[in-house]
Amino acid sequence: DTLSGPVTIEAWIFASSWGFDRAQNSIFCTHGWTGGEQGMVLRAGGTGILSFNFAALDSLSTPVSWQEVESPINSVPINTWTHVAGTFSGTEIKVFVNGSEVASTPFRGSIVPSSYGAKIGKLADQNQSPGRYFSGNIDEVRVWNRALSPAELAASSSTHIDPLSATGLVGYWRLNEGSGTSITDLGFGSTNGTA
């Protein structure tokens, strides 16, 4: 939740339904606005639109509100396991479906670090309602402090990766504990979670 970019967020999702608009169905979220616009979110909302959105500072560190890239409609199917990712290189925002880039937009600047904490499957800002919960299943969530290339996303998306040999891996939640309420972070952030 303190990353300002570059960054990659990736996950496997199985959406059982779409939200009523593109801002719903949060996959990984640190963003909010109750205490000021902060953070980022990867989401797959209404009509299968994948979007990556963040509170931004321009190249002069001036707040410029939300920056976002959105895929075309129906980019992410219902009831199908799909790998999704959002990247920000510092100059360009992109979204990927199954390793293929589906949308990009230029932006030069950085992300406003978040004080809301990180959430998987819901909005990070606890003071906003509804919580933009994800409808379906989420697996293999990874957060990187660099923008992964399409080749890197395609090569690693279908396997458990070795955190010790992964350059820039900040958070990695396999979400396969099987029981209990603890969720282990295998990345270097050591941000364990609670189900």
PDB file of N, CA and C in Angstrom, residues 110-179:
ATOM      1  N   SER A 110       3.406   9.457 -10.888  1.00  0.00           N
ATOM      2  CA  SER A 110       3.505   8.425  -9.854  1.00  0.00           C
ATOM      3  C   SER A 110       2.151   8.223  -9.190  1.00  0.00           C
ATOM      4  N   ILE A 111       2.082   7.197  -8.354  1.00  0.00           N
ATOM      5  CA  ILE A 111       0.865   6.851  -7.620  1.00  0.00           C
ATOM      6  C   ILE A 111       0.947   7.459  -6.220  1.00  0.00           C
ATOM      7  N   VAL A 112      -0.151   8.003  -5.732  1.00  0.00           N
ATOM      8  CA  VAL A 112      -0.209   8.503  -4.358  1.00  0.00           C
ATOM      9  C   VAL A 112      -0.228   7.291  -3.428  1.00  0.00           C
ATOM     10  N   PRO A 113       0.798   7.116  -2.573  1.00  0.00           N
ATOM     11  CA  PRO A 113       0.790   5.974  -1.652  1.00  0.00           C
ATOM     12  C   PRO A 113      -0.462   5.983  -0.776  1.00  0.00           C
ATOM     13  N   SER A 114      -0.879   4.796  -0.373  1.00  0.00           N
ATOM     14  CA  SER A 114      -2.142   4.654   0.344  1.00  0.00           C
ATOM     15  C   SER A 114      -1.943   4.440   1.844  1.00  0.00           C
ATOM     16  N   SER A 115      -2.844   5.002   2.616  1.00  0.00           N
ATOM     17  CA  SER A 115      -2.893   4.726   4.056  1.00  0.00           C
ATOM     18  C   SER A 115      -4.093   3.853   4.402  1.00  0.00           C
ATOM     19  N   TYR A 116      -4.814   3.371   3.382  1.00  0.00           N
ATOM     20  CA  TYR A 116      -6.023   2.577   3.606  1.00  0.00           C
ATOM     21  C   TYR A 116      -5.739   1.095   3.838  1.00  0.00           C
ATOM     22  N   GLY A 117      -4.511   0.660   3.583  1.00  0.00           N
ATOM     23  CA  GLY A 117      -4.213  -0.756   3.673  1.00  0.00           C
ATOM     24  C   GLY A 117      -4.571  -1.440   2.364  1.00  0.00           C
ATOM     25  N   ALA A 118      -4.247  -2.712   2.259  1.00  0.00           N
ATOM     26  CA  ALA A 118      -4.505  -3.478   1.044  1.00  0.00           C
ATOM     27  C   ALA A 118      -5.600  -4.501   1.294  1.00  0.00           C
ATOM     28  N   LYS A 119      -6.466  -4.702   0.300  1.00  0.00           N
ATOM     29  CA  LYS A 119      -7.546  -5.673   0.394  1.00  0.00           C
ATOM     30  C   LYS A 119      -7.578  -6.491  -0.889  1.00  0.00           C
ATOM     31  N   ILE A 120      -7.885  -7.759  -0.741  1.00  0.00           N
ATOM     32  CA  ILE A 120      -8.128  -8.637  -1.880  1.00  0.00           C
ATOM     33  C   ILE A 120      -9.624  -8.892  -1.927  1.00  0.00           C
ATOM     34  N   GLY A 121     -10.238  -8.551  -3.058  1.00  0.00           N
ATOM     35  CA  GLY A 121     -11.657  -8.830  -3.250  1.00  0.00           C
ATOM     36  C   GLY A 121     -12.620  -7.804  -2.691  1.00  0.00           C
ATOM     37  N   LYS A 122     -12.131  -6.625  -2.287  1.00  0.00           N
ATOM     38  CA  LYS A 122     -13.022  -5.574  -1.798  1.00  0.00           C
ATOM     39  C   LYS A 122     -12.308  -4.235  -1.810  1.00  0.00           C
ATOM     40  N   LEU A 123     -13.069  -3.181  -1.641  1.00  0.00           N
ATOM     41  CA  LEU A 123     -12.548  -1.823  -1.567  1.00  0.00           C
ATOM     42  C   LEU A 123     -11.726  -1.643  -0.298  1.00  0.00           C
ATOM     43  N   ALA A 124     -10.563  -1.004  -0.398  1.00  0.00           N
ATOM     44  CA  ALA A 124      -9.702  -0.801   0.772  1.00  0.00           C
ATOM     45  C   ALA A 124     -10.254   0.249   1.726  1.00  0.00           C
ATOM     46  N   ASP A 125     -10.913   1.261   1.204  1.00  0.00           N
ATOM     47  CA  ASP A 125     -11.455   2.351   2.023  1.00  0.00           C
ATOM     48  C   ASP A 125     -12.686   1.851   2.775  1.00  0.00           C
ATOM     49  N   GLN A 126     -12.522   1.566   4.057  1.00  0.00           N
ATOM     50  CA  GLN A 126     -13.591   0.977   4.883  1.00  0.00           C
ATOM     51  C   GLN A 126     -14.764   1.923   5.102  1.00  0.00           C
ATOM     52  N   ASN A 127     -14.560   3.229   4.867  1.00  0.00           N
ATOM     53  CA  ASN A 127     -15.606   4.216   5.135  1.00  0.00           C
ATOM     54  C   ASN A 127     -16.545   4.420   3.956  1.00  0.00           C
ATOM     55  N   GLN A 128     -16.318   3.723   2.865  1.00  0.00           N
ATOM     56  CA  GLN A 128     -17.180   3.843   1.693  1.00  0.00           C
ATOM     57  C   GLN A 128     -18.049   2.604   1.552  1.00  0.00           C
ATOM     58  N   SER A 129     -19.265   2.802   1.081  1.00  0.00           N
ATOM     59  CA  SER A 129     -20.206   1.701   0.901  1.00  0.00           C
ATOM     60  C   SER A 129     -20.904   1.883  -0.440  1.00  0.00           C
ATOM     61  N   PRO A 130     -21.201   0.808  -1.166  1.00  0.00           N
ATOM     62  CA  PRO A 130     -20.903  -0.581  -0.838  1.00  0.00           C
ATOM     63  C   PRO A 130     -19.411  -0.876  -0.987  1.00  0.00           C
ATOM     64  N   GLY A 131     -19.001  -2.054  -0.537  1.00  0.00           N
ATOM     65  CA  GLY A 131     -17.592  -2.386  -0.473  1.00  0.00           C
ATOM     66  C   GLY A 131     -16.961  -2.852  -1.761  1.00  0.00           C
ATOM     67  N   ARG A 132     -17.698  -2.821  -2.873  1.00  0.00           N
ATOM     68  CA  ARG A 132     -17.164  -3.226  -4.180  1.00  0.00           C
ATOM     69  C   ARG A 132     -16.544  -4.617  -4.144  1.00  0.00           C
ATOM     70  N   TYR A 133     -17.254  -5.546  -3.495  1.00  0.00           N
ATOM     71  CA  TYR A 133     -16.770  -6.917  -3.353  1.00  0.00           C
ATOM     72  C   TYR A 133     -16.693  -7.617  -4.707  1.00  0.00           C
ATOM     73  N   PHE A 134     -15.712  -8.501  -4.827  1.00  0.00           N
ATOM     74  CA  PHE A 134     -15.571  -9.299  -6.039  1.00  0.00           C
ATOM     75  C   PHE A 134     -16.555 -10.447  -5.990  1.00  0.00           C
ATOM     76  N   SER A 135     -17.291 -10.661  -7.072  1.00  0.00           N
ATOM     77  CA  SER A 135     -18.239 -11.770  -7.176  1.00  0.00           C
ATOM     78  C   SER A 135     -17.555 -12.931  -7.881  1.00  0.00           C
ATOM     79  N   GLY A 136     -17.103 -13.900  -7.104  1.00  0.00           N
ATOM     80  CA  GLY A 136     -16.418 -15.050  -7.682  1.00  0.00           C
ATOM     81  C   GLY A 136     -15.215 -15.442  -6.859  1.00  0.00           C
ATOM     82  N   ASN A 137     -14.209 -16.016  -7.509  1.00  0.00           N
ATOM     83  CA  ASN A 137     -13.004 -16.498  -6.837  1.00  0.00           C
ATOM     84  C   ASN A 137     -11.773 -15.761  -7.345  1.00  0.00           C
ATOM     85  N   ILE A 138     -10.799 -15.611  -6.446  1.00  0.00           N
ATOM     86  CA  ILE A 138      -9.532 -14.959  -6.767  1.00  0.00           C
ATOM     87  C   ILE A 138      -8.405 -15.874  -6.299  1.00  0.00           C
ATOM     88  N   ASP A 139      -7.348 -15.978  -7.107  1.00  0.00           N
ATOM     89  CA  ASP A 139      -6.225 -16.850  -6.768  1.00  0.00           C
ATOM     90  C   ASP A 139      -4.921 -16.201  -7.246  1.00  0.00           C
ATOM     91  N   GLU A 140      -3.797 -16.630  -6.651  1.00  0.00           N
ATOM     92  CA  GLU A 140      -2.457 -16.240  -7.110  1.00  0.00           C
ATOM     93  C   GLU A 140      -2.309 -14.730  -7.304  1.00  0.00           C
ATOM     94  N   VAL A 141      -2.566 -13.960  -6.262  1.00  0.00           N
ATOM     95  CA  VAL A 141      -2.419 -12.504  -6.333  1.00  0.00           C
ATOM     96  C   VAL A 141      -0.954 -12.138  -6.116  1.00  0.00           C
ATOM     97  N   ARG A 142      -0.420 -11.331  -7.032  1.00  0.00           N
ATOM     98  CA  ARG A 142       0.980 -10.906  -6.942  1.00  0.00           C
ATOM     99  C   ARG A 142       1.081  -9.400  -7.167  1.00  0.00           C
ATOM    100  N   VAL A 143       1.930  -8.763  -6.373  1.00  0.00           N
ATOM    101  CA  VAL A 143       2.209  -7.335  -6.525  1.00  0.00           C
ATOM    102  C   VAL A 143       3.719  -7.166  -6.677  1.00  0.00           C
ATOM    103  N   TRP A 144       4.108  -6.416  -7.686  1.00  0.00           N
ATOM    104  CA  TRP A 144       5.525  -6.208  -8.012  1.00  0.00           C
ATOM    105  C   TRP A 144       5.844  -4.716  -7.964  1.00  0.00           C
ATOM    106  N   ASN A 145       7.102  -4.380  -7.677  1.00  0.00           N
ATOM    107  CA  ASN A 145       7.511  -2.981  -7.691  1.00  0.00           C
ATOM    108  C   ASN A 145       8.182  -2.609  -9.017  1.00  0.00           C
ATOM    109  N   ARG A 146       7.729  -3.249 -10.081  1.00  0.00           N
ATOM    110  CA  ARG A 146       8.173  -2.945 -11.434  1.00  0.00           C
ATOM    111  C   ARG A 146       7.064  -3.351 -12.401  1.00  0.00           C
ATOM    112  N   ALA A 147       7.129  -2.814 -13.612  1.00  0.00           N
ATOM    113  CA  ALA A 147       6.141  -3.164 -14.638  1.00  0.00           C
ATOM    114  C   ALA A 147       6.620  -4.398 -15.380  1.00  0.00           C
ATOM    115  N   LEU A 148       5.936  -5.514 -15.206  1.00  0.00           N
ATOM    116  CA  LEU A 148       6.308  -6.742 -15.903  1.00  0.00           C
ATOM    117  C   LEU A 148       5.985  -6.619 -17.387  1.00  0.00           C
ATOM    118  N   SER A 149       6.789  -7.272 -18.205  1.00  0.00           N
ATOM    119  CA  SER A 149       6.575  -7.286 -19.650  1.00  0.00           C
ATOM    120  C   SER A 149       5.510  -8.326 -19.994  1.00  0.00           C
ATOM    121  N   PRO A 150       4.925  -8.240 -21.192  1.00  0.00           N
ATOM    122  CA  PRO A 150       3.988  -9.286 -21.614  1.00  0.00           C
ATOM    123  C   PRO A 150       4.612 -10.677 -21.576  1.00  0.00           C
ATOM    124  N   ALA A 151       5.884 -10.787 -21.961  1.00  0.00           N
ATOM    125  CA  ALA A 151       6.553 -12.089 -21.953  1.00  0.00           C
ATOM    126  C   ALA A 151       6.675 -12.627 -20.533  1.00  0.00           C
ATOM    127  N   GLU A 152       6.989 -11.755 -19.572  1.00  0.00           N
ATOM    128  CA  GLU A 152       7.091 -12.187 -18.177  1.00  0.00           C
ATOM    129  C   GLU A 152       5.740 -12.629 -17.640  1.00  0.00           C
ATOM    130  N   LEU A 153       4.694 -11.888 -17.952  1.00  0.00           N
ATOM    131  CA  LEU A 153       3.354 -12.259 -17.500  1.00  0.00           C
ATOM    132  C   LEU A 153       2.938 -13.607 -18.084  1.00  0.00           C
ATOM    133  N   ALA A 154       3.179 -13.799 -19.360  1.00  0.00           N
ATOM    134  CA  ALA A 154       2.798 -15.054 -20.006  1.00  0.00           C
ATOM    135  C   ALA A 154       3.599 -16.230 -19.452  1.00  0.00           C
ATOM    136  N   ALA A 155       4.871 -16.001 -19.176  1.00  0.00           N
ATOM    137  CA  ALA A 155       5.739 -17.099 -18.731  1.00  0.00           C
ATOM    138  C   ALA A 155       5.433 -17.562 -17.316  1.00  0.00           C
ATOM    139  N   SER A 156       5.027 -16.646 -16.444  1.00  0.00           N
ATOM    140  CA  SER A 156       4.870 -17.006 -15.032  1.00  0.00           C
ATOM    141  C   SER A 156       3.430 -17.155 -14.573  1.00  0.00           C
ATOM    142  N   SER A 157       2.477 -16.799 -15.411  1.00  0.00           N
ATOM    143  CA  SER A 157       1.087 -16.759 -14.952  1.00  0.00           C
ATOM    144  C   SER A 157       0.522 -18.133 -14.607  1.00  0.00           C
ATOM    145  N   SER A 158       0.995 -19.182 -15.260  1.00  0.00           N
ATOM    146  CA  SER A 158       0.403 -20.505 -15.077  1.00  0.00           C
ATOM    147  C   SER A 158       1.169 -21.396 -14.111  1.00  0.00           C
ATOM    148  N   THR A 159       2.003 -20.805 -13.277  1.00  0.00           N
ATOM    149  CA  THR A 159       2.786 -21.615 -12.353  1.00  0.00           C
ATOM    150  C   THR A 159       2.982 -20.886 -11.036  1.00  0.00           C
ATOM    151  N   HIS A 160       3.208 -21.634  -9.969  1.00  0.00           N
ATOM    152  CA  HIS A 160       3.662 -21.019  -8.728  1.00  0.00           C
ATOM    153  C   HIS A 160       5.085 -20.549  -8.961  1.00  0.00           C
ATOM    154  N   ILE A 161       5.376 -19.322  -8.608  1.00  0.00           N
ATOM    155  CA  ILE A 161       6.730 -18.825  -8.803  1.00  0.00           C
ATOM    156  C   ILE A 161       7.535 -18.967  -7.512  1.00  0.00           C
ATOM    157  N   ASP A 162       8.844 -18.966  -7.651  1.00  0.00           N
ATOM    158  CA  ASP A 162       9.749 -19.024  -6.512  1.00  0.00           C
ATOM    159  C   ASP A 162       9.994 -17.591  -6.040  1.00  0.00           C
ATOM    160  N   PRO A 163       9.474 -17.210  -4.885  1.00  0.00           N
ATOM    161  CA  PRO A 163       9.643 -15.829  -4.417  1.00  0.00           C
ATOM    162  C   PRO A 163      11.102 -15.416  -4.264  1.00  0.00           C
ATOM    163  N   LEU A 164      11.974 -16.357  -3.952  1.00  0.00           N
ATOM    164  CA  LEU A 164      13.379 -16.019  -3.724  1.00  0.00           C
ATOM    165  C   LEU A 164      14.116 -15.633  -5.006  1.00  0.00           C
ATOM    166  N   SER A 165      13.603 -16.078  -6.140  1.00  0.00           N
ATOM    167  CA  SER A 165      14.267 -15.761  -7.409  1.00  0.00           C
ATOM    168  C   SER A 165      13.480 -14.748  -8.242  1.00  0.00           C
ATOM    169  N   ALA A 166      12.424 -14.176  -7.670  1.00  0.00           N
ATOM    170  CA  ALA A 166      11.568 -13.236  -8.397  1.00  0.00           C
ATOM    171  C   ALA A 166      11.982 -11.800  -8.081  1.00  0.00           C
ATOM    172  N   THR A 167      12.528 -11.105  -9.058  1.00  0.00           N
ATOM    173  CA  THR A 167      13.002  -9.732  -8.865  1.00  0.00           C
ATOM    174  C   THR A 167      11.837  -8.758  -8.765  1.00  0.00           C
ATOM    175  N   GLY A 168      11.755  -8.041  -7.648  1.00  0.00           N
ATOM    176  CA  GLY A 168      10.732  -7.015  -7.478  1.00  0.00           C
ATOM    177  C   GLY A 168       9.408  -7.497  -6.947  1.00  0.00           C
ATOM    178  N   LEU A 169       9.327  -8.744  -6.503  1.00  0.00           N
ATOM    179  CA  LEU A 169       8.071  -9.268  -5.973  1.00  0.00           C
ATOM    180  C   LEU A 169       7.856  -8.724  -4.560  1.00  0.00           C
ATOM    181  N   VAL A 170       6.827  -7.922  -4.381  1.00  0.00           N
ATOM    182  CA  VAL A 170       6.545  -7.293  -3.090  1.00  0.00           C
ATOM    183  C   VAL A 170       5.550  -8.122  -2.280  1.00  0.00           C
ATOM    184  N   GLY A 171       4.476  -8.549  -2.920  1.00  0.00           N
ATOM    185  CA  GLY A 171       3.450  -9.345  -2.250  1.00  0.00           C
ATOM    186  C   GLY A 171       3.031 -10.512  -3.111  1.00  0.00           C
ATOM    187  N   TYR A 172       2.809 -11.680  -2.477  1.00  0.00           N
ATOM    188  CA  TYR A 172       2.423 -12.878  -3.222  1.00  0.00           C
ATOM    189  C   TYR A 172       1.539 -13.728  -2.328  1.00  0.00           C
ATOM    190  N   TRP A 173       0.257 -13.763  -2.653  1.00  0.00           N
ATOM    191  CA  TRP A 173      -0.719 -14.524  -1.881  1.00  0.00           C
ATOM    192  C   TRP A 173      -1.278 -15.616  -2.784  1.00  0.00           C
ATOM    193  N   ARG A 174      -0.910 -16.880  -2.498  1.00  0.00           N
ATOM    194  CA  ARG A 174      -1.395 -18.005  -3.309  1.00  0.00           C
ATOM    195  C   ARG A 174      -2.857 -18.315  -3.002  1.00  0.00           C
ATOM    196  N   LEU A 175      -3.301 -17.992  -1.802  1.00  0.00           N
ATOM    197  CA  LEU A 175      -4.700 -18.184  -1.393  1.00  0.00           C
ATOM    198  C   LEU A 175      -5.124 -19.646  -1.463  1.00  0.00           C
ATOM    199  N   ASN A 176      -4.221 -20.539  -1.119  1.00  0.00           N
ATOM    200  CA  ASN A 176      -4.565 -21.959  -1.128  1.00  0.00           C
ATOM    201  C   ASN A 176      -4.286 -22.602   0.229  1.00  0.00           C
ATOM    202  N   GLU A 177      -4.484 -21.833   1.298  1.00  0.00           N
ATOM    203  CA  GLU A 177      -4.238 -22.376   2.644  1.00  0.00           C
ATOM    204  C   GLU A 177      -5.156 -23.546   2.968  1.00  0.00           C
ATOM    205  N   GLY A 178      -6.378 -23.519   2.454  1.00  0.00           N
ATOM    206  CA  GLY A 178      -7.290 -24.653   2.628  1.00  0.00           C
ATOM    207  C   GLY A 178      -8.134 -24.620   3.881  1.00  0.00           C
ATOM    208  N   SER A 179      -7.660 -23.990   4.957  1.00  0.00           N
ATOM    209  CA  SER A 179      -8.443 -23.892   6.189  1.00  0.00           C
ATOM    210  C   SER A 179      -7.887 -22.744   7.029  1.00  0.00           C
TER     211      SER A 179
END
